[in-house]
CSV table of C-alpha atoms in Angstrom, one decimal:
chain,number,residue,atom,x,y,z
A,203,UNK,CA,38.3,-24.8,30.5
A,204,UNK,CA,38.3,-22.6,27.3
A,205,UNK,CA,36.0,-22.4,24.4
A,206,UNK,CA,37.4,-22.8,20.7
A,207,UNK,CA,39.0,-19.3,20.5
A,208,UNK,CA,40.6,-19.9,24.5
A,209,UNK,CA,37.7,-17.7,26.3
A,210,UNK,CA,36.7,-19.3,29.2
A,211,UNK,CA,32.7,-19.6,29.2
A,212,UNK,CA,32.3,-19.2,32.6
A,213,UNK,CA,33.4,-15.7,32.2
A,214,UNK,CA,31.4,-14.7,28.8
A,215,UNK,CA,28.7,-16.0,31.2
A,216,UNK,CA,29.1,-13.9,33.7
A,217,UNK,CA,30.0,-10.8,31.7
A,218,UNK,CA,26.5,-11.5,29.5
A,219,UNK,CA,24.6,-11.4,32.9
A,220,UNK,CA,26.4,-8.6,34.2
A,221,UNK,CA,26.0,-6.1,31.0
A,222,UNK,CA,22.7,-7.5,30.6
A,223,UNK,CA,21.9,-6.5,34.8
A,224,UNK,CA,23.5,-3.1,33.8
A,225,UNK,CA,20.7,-2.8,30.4
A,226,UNK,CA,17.6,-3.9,33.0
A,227,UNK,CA,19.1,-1.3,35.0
A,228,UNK,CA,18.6,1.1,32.3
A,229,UNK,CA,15.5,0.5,31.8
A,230,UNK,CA,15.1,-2.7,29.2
A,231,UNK,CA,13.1,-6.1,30.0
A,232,UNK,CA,15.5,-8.7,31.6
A,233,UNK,CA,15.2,-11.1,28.9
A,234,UNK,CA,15.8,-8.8,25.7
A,235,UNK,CA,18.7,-7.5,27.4
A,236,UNK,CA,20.3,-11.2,28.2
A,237,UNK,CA,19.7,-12.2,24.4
A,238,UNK,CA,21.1,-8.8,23.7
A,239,UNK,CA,23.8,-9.3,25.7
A,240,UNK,CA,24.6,-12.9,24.9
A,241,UNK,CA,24.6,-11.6,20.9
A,242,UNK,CA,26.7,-8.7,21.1
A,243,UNK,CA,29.4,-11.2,22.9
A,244,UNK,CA,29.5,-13.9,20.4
A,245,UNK,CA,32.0,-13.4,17.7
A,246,UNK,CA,29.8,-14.0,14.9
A,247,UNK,CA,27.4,-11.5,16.2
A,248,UNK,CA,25.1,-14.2,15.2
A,249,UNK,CA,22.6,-16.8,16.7
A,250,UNK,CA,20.0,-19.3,16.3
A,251,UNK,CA,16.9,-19.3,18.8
A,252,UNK,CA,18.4,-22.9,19.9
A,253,UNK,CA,21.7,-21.7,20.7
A,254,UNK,CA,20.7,-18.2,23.0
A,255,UNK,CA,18.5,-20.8,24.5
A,256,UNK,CA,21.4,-23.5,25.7
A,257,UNK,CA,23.6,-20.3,26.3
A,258,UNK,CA,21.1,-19.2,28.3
A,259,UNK,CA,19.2,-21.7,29.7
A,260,UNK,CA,16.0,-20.4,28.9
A,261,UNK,CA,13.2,-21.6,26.8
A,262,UNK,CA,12.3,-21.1,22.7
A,263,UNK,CA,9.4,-19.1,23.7
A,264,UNK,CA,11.7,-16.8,26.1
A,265,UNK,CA,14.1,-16.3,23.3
A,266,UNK,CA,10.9,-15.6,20.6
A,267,UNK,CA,9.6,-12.9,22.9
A,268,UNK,CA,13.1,-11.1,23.6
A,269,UNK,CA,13.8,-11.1,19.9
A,270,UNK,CA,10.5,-9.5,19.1
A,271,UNK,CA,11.1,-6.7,21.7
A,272,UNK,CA,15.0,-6.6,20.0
A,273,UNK,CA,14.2,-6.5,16.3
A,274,UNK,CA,11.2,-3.9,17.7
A,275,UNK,CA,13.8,-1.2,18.6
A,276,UNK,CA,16.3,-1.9,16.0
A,277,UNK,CA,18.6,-3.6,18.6
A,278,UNK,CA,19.1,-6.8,16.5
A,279,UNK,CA,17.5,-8.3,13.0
A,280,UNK,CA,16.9,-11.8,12.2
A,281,UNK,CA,17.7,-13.8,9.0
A,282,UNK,CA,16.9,-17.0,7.3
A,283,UNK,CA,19.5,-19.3,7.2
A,284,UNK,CA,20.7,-20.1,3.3
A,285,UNK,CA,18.4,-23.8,2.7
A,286,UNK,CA,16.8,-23.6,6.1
A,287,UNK,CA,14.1,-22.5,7.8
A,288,UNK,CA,15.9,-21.8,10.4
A,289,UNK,CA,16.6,-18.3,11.6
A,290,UNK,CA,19.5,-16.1,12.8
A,291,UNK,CA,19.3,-13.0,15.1
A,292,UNK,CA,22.2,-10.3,14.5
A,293,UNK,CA,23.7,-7.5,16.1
A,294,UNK,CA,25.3,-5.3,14.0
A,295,UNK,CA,28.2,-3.5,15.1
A,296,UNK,CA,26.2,0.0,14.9
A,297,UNK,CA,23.3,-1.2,16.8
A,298,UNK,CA,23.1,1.6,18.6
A,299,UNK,CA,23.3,4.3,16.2
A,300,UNK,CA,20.6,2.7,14.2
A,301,UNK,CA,18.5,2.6,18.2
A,302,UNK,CA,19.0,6.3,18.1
A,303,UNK,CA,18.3,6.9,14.8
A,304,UNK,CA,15.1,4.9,15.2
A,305,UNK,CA,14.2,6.9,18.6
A,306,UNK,CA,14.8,10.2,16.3
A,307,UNK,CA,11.6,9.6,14.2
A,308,UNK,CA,9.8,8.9,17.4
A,309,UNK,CA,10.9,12.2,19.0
A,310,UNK,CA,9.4,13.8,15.2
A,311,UNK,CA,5.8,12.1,16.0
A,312,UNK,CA,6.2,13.2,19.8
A,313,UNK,CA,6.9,16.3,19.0
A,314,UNK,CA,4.0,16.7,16.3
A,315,UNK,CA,1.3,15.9,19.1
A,316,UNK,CA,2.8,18.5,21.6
A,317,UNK,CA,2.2,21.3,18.6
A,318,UNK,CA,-1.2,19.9,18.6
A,319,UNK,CA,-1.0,20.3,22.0
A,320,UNK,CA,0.1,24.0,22.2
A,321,UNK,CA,-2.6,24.9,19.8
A,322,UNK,CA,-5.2,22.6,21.7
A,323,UNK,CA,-4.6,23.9,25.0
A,324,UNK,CA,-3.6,27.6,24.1
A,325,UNK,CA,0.0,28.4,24.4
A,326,UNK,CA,-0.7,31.5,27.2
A,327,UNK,CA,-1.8,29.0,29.3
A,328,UNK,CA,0.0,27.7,31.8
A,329,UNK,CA,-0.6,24.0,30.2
A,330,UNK,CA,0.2,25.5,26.7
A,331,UNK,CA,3.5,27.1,27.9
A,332,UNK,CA,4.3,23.7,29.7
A,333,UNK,CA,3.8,21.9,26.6
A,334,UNK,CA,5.5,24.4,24.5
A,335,UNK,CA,8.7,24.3,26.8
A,336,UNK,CA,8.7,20.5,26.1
A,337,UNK,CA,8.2,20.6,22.5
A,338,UNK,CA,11.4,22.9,22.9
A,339,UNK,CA,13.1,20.6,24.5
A,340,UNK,CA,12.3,17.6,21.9
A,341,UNK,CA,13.4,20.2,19.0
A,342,UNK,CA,16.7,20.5,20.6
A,343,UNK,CA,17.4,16.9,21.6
A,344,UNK,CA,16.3,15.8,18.0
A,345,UNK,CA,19.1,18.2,16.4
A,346,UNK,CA,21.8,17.4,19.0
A,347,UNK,CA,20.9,14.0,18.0
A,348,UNK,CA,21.4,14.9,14.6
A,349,UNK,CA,24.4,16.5,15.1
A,350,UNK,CA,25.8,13.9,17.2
A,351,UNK,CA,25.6,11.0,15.0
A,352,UNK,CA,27.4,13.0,12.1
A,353,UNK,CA,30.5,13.1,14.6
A,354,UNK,CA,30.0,9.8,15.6
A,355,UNK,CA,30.1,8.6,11.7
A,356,UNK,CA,33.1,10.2,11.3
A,357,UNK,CA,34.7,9.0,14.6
A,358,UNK,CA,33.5,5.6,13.4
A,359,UNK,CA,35.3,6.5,10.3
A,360,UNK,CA,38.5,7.5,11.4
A,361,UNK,CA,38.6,4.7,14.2
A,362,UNK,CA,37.6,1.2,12.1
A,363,UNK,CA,37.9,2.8,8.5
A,364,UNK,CA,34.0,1.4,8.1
A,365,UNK,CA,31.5,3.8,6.7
């Protein structure tokens, strides 16, 4: 048996469950990461709350709490349907360069509370020097980061001609 476009369900099934095993693995809830899972799969990119929930099998509350924790880290957005009420969740094809991105400002407020915490604790202290050596740390990620996703948009660039 094969869908509309000759994919066989079964095995979008199974490959949703699997990638989404491999996210919880990684460190994301089990649900957000089958909704995830199931979005990124679907050609449109695109679903209703009804639809992940037959795909899935799970319930309109499951899906509402998953898409919270998705639209939370930037992982997918929702939109009205034109006339309806109705919403859409989408994942975009740079999904995770907007995630990283979006962790970026976090590692900017992490790293202002470990100055804080330099000055606080004294940084020839043993504490201060440990809190120093992470703010390091953060400093370099956040450029890397930085650096990173300028390569990667220009990768993008050269590989899909998308900007």
């Amino acid at each position: 048996m094969t869908d509309e476009v000759g994919r066989d369900p079964e095995a979008v099934s199974k490959f949703v469950e699997s990638f989404a095993a491999q996210l919880v693995e990684a460190g994301m809830q089990r649900m957000p990461a089958r909704v995830f899972a199931a979005l990124l799969s679907s050609d449109e990119g695109t679903m209703t709350s009804a639809e992940l929930g037959e795909q899935l099998r799970i319930s309109p509350a499951a899906v509402s709490g998953a898409v919270r924790y998705l639209t939370m880290t930037h992982m997918v957005s929702r939109e009205r349907e034109p006339g309806s009420r109705r919403e859409r969740y989408r994942v975009h094809g740079d999904q995770w360069y907007e995630a990283l991105t979006n962790r970026e400002a976090l590692i900017k407020r992490w790293e202002g509370a470990l100055r804080e915490g330099v000055s606080s604790l004294g940084a020839d202290t043993p504490a201060g020097r440990r809190m120093a050596e992470t703010l390091a740390f953060f400093e370099f990620v956040e450029s890397e980061i930085a650096a990173m996703m300028e390569r990667w948009r220009t990768h993008r660039q050269q590989l899909f001609g998308e900007g």
